[in-house]
mmCIF file of C-alpha atoms in Angstrom:
data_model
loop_
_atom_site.group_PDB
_atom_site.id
_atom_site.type_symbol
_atom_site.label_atom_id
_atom_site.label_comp_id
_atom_site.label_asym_id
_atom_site.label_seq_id
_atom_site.Cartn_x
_atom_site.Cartn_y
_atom_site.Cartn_z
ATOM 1 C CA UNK A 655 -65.960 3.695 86.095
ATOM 2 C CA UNK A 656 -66.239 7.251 85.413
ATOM 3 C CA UNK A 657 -69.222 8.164 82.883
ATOM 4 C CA UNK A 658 -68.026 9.016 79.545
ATOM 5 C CA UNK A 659 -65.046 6.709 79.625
ATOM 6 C CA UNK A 660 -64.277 4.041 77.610
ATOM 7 C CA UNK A 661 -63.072 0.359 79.835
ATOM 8 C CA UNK A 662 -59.675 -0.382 79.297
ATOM 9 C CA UNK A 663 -60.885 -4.270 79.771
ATOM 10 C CA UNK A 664 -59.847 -6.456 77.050
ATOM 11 C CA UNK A 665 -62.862 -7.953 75.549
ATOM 12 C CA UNK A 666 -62.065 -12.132 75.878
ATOM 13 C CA UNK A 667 -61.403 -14.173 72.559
ATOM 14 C CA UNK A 668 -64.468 -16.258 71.775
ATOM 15 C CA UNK A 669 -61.925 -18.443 70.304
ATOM 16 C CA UNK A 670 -59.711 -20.792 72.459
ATOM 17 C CA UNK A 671 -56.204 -21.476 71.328
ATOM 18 C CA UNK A 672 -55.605 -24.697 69.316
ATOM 19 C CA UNK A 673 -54.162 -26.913 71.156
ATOM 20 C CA UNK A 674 -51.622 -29.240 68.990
ATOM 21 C CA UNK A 675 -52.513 -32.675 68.885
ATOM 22 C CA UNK A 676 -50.803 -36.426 68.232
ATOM 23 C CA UNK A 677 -52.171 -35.364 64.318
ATOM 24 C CA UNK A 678 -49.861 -32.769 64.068
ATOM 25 C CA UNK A 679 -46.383 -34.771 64.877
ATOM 26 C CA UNK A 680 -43.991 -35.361 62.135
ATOM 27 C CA UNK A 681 -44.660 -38.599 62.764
ATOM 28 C CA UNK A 682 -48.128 -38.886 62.111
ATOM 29 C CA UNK A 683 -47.480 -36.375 58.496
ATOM 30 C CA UNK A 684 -45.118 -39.808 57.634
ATOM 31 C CA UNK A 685 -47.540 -42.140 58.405
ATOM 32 C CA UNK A 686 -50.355 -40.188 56.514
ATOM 33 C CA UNK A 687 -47.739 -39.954 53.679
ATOM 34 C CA UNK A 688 -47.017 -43.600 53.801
ATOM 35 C CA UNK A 689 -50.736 -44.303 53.356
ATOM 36 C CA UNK A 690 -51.197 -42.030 50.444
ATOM 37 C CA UNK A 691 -48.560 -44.297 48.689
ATOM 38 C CA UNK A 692 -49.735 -47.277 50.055
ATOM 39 C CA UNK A 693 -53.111 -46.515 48.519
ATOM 40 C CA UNK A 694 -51.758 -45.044 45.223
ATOM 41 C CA UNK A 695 -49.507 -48.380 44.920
ATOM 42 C CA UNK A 696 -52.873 -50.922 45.713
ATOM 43 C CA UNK A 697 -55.161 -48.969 43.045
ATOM 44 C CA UNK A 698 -51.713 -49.070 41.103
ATOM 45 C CA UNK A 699 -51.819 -53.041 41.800
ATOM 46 C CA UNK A 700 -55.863 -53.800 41.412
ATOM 47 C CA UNK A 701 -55.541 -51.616 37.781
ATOM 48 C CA UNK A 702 -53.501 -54.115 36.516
ATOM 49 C CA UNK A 703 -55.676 -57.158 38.061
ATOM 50 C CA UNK A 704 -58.373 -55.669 35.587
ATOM 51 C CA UNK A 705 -56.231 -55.852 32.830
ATOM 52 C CA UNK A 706 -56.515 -58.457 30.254
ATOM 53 C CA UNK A 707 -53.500 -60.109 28.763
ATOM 54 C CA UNK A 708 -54.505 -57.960 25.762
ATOM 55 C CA UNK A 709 -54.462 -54.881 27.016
ATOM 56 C CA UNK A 710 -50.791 -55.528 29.186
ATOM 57 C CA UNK A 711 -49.725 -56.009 25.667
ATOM 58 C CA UNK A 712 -50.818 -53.118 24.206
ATOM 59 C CA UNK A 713 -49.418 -51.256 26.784
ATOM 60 C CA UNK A 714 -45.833 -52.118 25.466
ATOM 61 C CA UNK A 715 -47.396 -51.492 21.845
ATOM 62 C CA UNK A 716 -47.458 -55.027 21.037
ATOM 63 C CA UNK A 717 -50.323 -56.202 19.002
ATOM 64 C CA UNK A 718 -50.870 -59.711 18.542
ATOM 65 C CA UNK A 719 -53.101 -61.345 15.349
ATOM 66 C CA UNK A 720 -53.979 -65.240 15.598
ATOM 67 C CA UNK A 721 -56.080 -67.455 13.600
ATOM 68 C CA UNK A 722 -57.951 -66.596 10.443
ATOM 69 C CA UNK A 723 -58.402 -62.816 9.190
ATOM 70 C CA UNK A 724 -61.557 -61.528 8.936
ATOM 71 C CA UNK A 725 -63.723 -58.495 9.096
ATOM 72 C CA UNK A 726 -64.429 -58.607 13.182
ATOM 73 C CA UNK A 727 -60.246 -58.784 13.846
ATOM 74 C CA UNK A 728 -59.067 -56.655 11.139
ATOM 75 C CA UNK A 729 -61.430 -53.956 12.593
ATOM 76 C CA UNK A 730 -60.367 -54.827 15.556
ATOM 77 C CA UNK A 731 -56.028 -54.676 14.745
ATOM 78 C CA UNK A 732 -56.795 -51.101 12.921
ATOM 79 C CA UNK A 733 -58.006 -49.620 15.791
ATOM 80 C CA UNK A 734 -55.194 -50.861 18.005
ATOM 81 C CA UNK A 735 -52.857 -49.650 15.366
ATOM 82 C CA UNK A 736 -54.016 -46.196 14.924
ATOM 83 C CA UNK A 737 -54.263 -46.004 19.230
ATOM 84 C CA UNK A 738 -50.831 -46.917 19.239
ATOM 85 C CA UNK A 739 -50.084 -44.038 16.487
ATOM 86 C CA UNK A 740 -51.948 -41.278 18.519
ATOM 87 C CA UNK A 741 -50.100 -42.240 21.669
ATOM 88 C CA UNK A 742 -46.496 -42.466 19.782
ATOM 89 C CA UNK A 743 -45.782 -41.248 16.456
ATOM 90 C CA UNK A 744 -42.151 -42.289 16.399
ATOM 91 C CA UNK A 745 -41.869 -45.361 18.079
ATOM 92 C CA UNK A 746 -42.248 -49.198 17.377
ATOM 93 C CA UNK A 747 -45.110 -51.197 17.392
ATOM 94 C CA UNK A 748 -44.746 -55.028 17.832
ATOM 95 C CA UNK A 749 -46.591 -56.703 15.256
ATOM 96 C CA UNK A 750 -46.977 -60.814 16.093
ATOM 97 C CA UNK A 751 -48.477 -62.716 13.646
ATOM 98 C CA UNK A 752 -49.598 -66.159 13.689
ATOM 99 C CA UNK A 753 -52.147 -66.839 11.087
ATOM 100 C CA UNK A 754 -53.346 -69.549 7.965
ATOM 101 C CA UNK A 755 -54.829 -65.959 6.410
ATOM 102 C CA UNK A 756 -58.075 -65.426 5.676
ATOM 103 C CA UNK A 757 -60.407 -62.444 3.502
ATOM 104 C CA UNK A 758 -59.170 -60.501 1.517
ATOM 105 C CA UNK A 759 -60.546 -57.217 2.113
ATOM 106 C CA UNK A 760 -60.035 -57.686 5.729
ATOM 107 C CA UNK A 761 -56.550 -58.825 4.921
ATOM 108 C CA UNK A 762 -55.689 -55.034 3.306
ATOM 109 C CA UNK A 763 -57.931 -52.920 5.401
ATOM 110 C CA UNK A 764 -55.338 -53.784 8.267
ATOM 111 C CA UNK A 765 -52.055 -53.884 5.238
ATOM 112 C CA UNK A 766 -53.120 -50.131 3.949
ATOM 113 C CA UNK A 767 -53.366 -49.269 7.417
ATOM 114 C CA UNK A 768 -49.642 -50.161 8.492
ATOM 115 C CA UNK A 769 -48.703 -48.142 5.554
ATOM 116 C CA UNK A 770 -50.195 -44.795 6.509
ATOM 117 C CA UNK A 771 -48.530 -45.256 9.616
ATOM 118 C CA UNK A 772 -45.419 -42.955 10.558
ATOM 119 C CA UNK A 773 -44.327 -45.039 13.168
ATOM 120 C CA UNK A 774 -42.340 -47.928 12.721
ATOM 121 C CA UNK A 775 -44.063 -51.721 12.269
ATOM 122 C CA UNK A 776 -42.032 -54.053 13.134
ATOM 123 C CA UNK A 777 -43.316 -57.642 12.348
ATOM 124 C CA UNK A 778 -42.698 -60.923 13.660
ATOM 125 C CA UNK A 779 -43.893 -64.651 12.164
ATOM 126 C CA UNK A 780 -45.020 -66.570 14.993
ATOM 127 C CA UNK A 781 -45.902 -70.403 13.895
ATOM 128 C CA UNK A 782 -46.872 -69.457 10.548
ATOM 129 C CA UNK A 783 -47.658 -66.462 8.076
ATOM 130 C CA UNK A 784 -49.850 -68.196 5.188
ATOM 131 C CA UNK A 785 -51.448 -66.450 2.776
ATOM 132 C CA UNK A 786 -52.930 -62.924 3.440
ATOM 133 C CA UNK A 787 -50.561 -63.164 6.626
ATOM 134 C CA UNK A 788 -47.642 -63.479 4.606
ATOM 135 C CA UNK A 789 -48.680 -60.156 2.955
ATOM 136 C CA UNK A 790 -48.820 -58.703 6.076
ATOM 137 C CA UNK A 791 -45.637 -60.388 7.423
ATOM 138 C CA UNK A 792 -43.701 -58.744 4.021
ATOM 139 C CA UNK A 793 -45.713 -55.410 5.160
ATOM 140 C CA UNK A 794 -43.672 -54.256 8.084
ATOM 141 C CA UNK A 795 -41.042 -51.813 8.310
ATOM 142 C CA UNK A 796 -38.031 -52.608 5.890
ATOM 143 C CA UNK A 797 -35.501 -54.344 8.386
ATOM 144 C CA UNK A 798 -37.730 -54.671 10.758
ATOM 145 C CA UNK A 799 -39.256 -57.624 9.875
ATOM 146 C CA UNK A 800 -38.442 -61.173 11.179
ATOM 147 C CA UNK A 801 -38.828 -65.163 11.415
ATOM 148 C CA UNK A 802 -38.540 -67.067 14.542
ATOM 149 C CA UNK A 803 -36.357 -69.982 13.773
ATOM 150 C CA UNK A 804 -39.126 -72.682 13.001
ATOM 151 C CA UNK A 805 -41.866 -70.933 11.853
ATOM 152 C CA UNK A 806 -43.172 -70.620 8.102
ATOM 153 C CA UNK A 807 -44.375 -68.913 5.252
ATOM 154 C CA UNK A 808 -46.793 -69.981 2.571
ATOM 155 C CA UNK A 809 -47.990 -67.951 0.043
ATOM 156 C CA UNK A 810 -50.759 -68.790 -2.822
ATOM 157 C CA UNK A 811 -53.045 -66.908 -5.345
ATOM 158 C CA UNK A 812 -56.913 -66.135 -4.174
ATOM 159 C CA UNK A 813 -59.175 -68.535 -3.463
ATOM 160 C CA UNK A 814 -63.097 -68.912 -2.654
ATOM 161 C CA UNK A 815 -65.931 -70.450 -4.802
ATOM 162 C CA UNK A 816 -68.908 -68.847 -6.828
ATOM 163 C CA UNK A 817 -71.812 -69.383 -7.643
ATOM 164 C CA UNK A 818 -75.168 -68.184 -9.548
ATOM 165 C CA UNK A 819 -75.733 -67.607 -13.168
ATOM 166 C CA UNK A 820 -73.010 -67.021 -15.783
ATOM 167 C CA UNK A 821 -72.655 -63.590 -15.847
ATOM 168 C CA UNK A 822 -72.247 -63.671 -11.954
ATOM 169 C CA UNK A 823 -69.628 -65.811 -11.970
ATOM 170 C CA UNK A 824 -67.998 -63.874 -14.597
ATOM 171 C CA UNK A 825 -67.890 -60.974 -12.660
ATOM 172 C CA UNK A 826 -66.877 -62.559 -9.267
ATOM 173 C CA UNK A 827 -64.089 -64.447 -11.194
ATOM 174 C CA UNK A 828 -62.393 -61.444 -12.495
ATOM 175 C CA UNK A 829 -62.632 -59.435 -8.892
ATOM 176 C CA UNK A 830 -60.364 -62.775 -7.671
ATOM 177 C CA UNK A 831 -58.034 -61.890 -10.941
ATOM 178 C CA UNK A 832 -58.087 -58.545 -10.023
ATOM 179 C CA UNK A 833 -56.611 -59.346 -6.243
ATOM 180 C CA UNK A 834 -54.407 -61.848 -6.893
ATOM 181 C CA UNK A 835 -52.107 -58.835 -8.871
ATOM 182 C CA UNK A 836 -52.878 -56.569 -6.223
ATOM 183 C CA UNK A 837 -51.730 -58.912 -3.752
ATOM 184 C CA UNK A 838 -48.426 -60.369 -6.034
ATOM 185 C CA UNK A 839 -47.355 -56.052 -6.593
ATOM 186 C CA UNK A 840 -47.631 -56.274 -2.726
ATOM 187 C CA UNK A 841 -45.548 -58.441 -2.242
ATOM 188 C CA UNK A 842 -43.282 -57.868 -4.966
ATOM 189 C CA UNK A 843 -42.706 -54.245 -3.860
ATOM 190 C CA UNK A 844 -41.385 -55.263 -0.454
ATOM 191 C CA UNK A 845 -39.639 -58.691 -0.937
ATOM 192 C CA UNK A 846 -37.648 -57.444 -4.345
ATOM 193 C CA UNK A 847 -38.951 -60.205 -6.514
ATOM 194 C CA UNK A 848 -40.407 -59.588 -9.385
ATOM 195 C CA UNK A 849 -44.296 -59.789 -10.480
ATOM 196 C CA UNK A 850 -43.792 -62.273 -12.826
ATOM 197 C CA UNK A 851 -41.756 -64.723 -10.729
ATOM 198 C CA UNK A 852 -44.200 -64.195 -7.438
ATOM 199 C CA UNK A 853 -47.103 -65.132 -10.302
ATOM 200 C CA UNK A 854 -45.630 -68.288 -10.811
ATOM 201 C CA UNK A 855 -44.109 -69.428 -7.432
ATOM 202 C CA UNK A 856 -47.731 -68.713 -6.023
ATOM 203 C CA UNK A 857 -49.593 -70.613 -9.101
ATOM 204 C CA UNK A 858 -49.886 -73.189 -5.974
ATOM 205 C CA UNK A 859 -48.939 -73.482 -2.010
ATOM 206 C CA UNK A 860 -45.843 -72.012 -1.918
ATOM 207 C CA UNK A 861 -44.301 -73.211 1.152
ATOM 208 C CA UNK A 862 -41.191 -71.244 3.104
ATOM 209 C CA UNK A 863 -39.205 -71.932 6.204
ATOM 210 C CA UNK A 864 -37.907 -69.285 7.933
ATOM 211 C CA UNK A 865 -34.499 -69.449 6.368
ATOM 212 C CA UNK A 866 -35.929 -69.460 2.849
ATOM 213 C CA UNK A 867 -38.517 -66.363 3.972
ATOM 214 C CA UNK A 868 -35.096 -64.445 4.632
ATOM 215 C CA UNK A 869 -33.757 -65.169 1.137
ATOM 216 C CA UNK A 870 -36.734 -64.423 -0.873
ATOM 217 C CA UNK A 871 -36.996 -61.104 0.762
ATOM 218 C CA UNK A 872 -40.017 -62.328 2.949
ATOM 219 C CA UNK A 873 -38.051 -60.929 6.482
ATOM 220 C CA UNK A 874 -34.956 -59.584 7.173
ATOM 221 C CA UNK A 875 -34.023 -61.973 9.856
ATOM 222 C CA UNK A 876 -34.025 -64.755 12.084
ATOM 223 C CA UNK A 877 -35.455 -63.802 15.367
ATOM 224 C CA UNK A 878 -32.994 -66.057 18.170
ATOM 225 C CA UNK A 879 -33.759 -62.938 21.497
ATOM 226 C CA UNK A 880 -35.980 -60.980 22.419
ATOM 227 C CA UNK A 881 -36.965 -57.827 20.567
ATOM 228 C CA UNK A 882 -36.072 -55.616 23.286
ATOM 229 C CA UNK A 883 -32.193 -56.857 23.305
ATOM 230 C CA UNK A 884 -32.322 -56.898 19.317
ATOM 231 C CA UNK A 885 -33.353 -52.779 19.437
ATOM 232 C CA UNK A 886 -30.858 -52.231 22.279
ATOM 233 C CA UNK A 887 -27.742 -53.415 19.879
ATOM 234 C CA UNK A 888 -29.038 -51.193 17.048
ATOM 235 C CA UNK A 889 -28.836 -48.344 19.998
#
């Protein structure tokens, strides 16, 4: 080579050329494809294993009370209420009650909370509604609120027992007066009675079947289908 010039050699690539392999076959892009699915569909699959019956129900915005009321559930329903009103603001929530009632605060924390609500409630007697229950039973969205076909209603003025000196009972006795006419404009204002004759049909048990719920003003109907198929006529 001549001083001064430059070589006309090509200078050899330090990198060899790729040679395509069985990963790069449409074939093995399906089968990687099929395994992404596979994997998304079993975490899919064990999700659901994790769930509790509870939480499947919530899911479809069904919320479920059972037994007596008191502080721990009512806490408990209001949260699951107001979840269910972040997530949907327009639609339904399935309200199943099946209950002999209980405390009376804990009865209207979860009653004042249905009515702040903009979505729908839409409640449903299960067994039985008695007492508090039935004043969250007559709570739910006008027309939305129903009887299965042997369950019933029982409504009744406060109860509980005091104690202590005079003055205390005094005081306890006319916080009880106070709710029961809280509780009897409750229920008045939804079922179309008036005060005076829910006064003196609760003086004692006042028992309903589910027939005699819907003609008192209790519900609106007799549930004989599912919900869903009940909606998808009104559609």
């Amino acid at each position: 080579m001549v001083p001064g010039e430059q070589s006309s050699l090509a200078i050899p690539s330090l990198t060899a050329p790729r040679k395509m392999t069985s990963m790069d076959s449409p074939l093995a892009h399906h089968l990687a494809g099929n395994q992404i699915a596979s994997s998304s569909a079993y975490q899919s699959y064990q999700r659901q294993r994790q769930l509790t019956l509870g939480d499947l129900l919530l899911e479809n915005r069904i919320v479920f009370l059972q037994g007596e009321i008191h502080v721990g559930n009512a806490n408990e329903l209001v949260m699951k209420l107001l979840y269910l009103q972040s997530e949907n603001r327009r639609k339904d929530i399935h309200f199943y009650i099946n209950s002999p009632g209980g405390s009376v605060t804990a009865t209207l924390a979860i009653y004042d909370t249905m009515q702040i609500l903009s979505c729908p409630v839409a409640t449903y007697c299960v067994g039985e509604a008695c007492s508090g229950a039935a004043v969250l039973l007559v709570g739910g969205t006008k027309g939305k609120r129903f009887c299965l076909p042997n369950s019933r209603v029982m409504m009744h003025q406060p109860m509980g027992g005091v104690g202590g000196q005079v003055s205390d009972i005094e005081i306890q006795a006319a916080e009880m007066f106070r709710y029961r006419d809280v509780l009897n404009k409750i229920i008045s204002n939804h079922s179309g009675q008036s005060v005076e004759k829910i006064a003196a049909d609760t003086d004692r048990d006042f028992f309903l079947g589910a027939e005699e719920a819907k003609e008192y003003g209790l519900v609106d109907d007799i549930l004989t289908k599912p919900p869903a198929q009940v909606e998808d006529e009104d559609e």
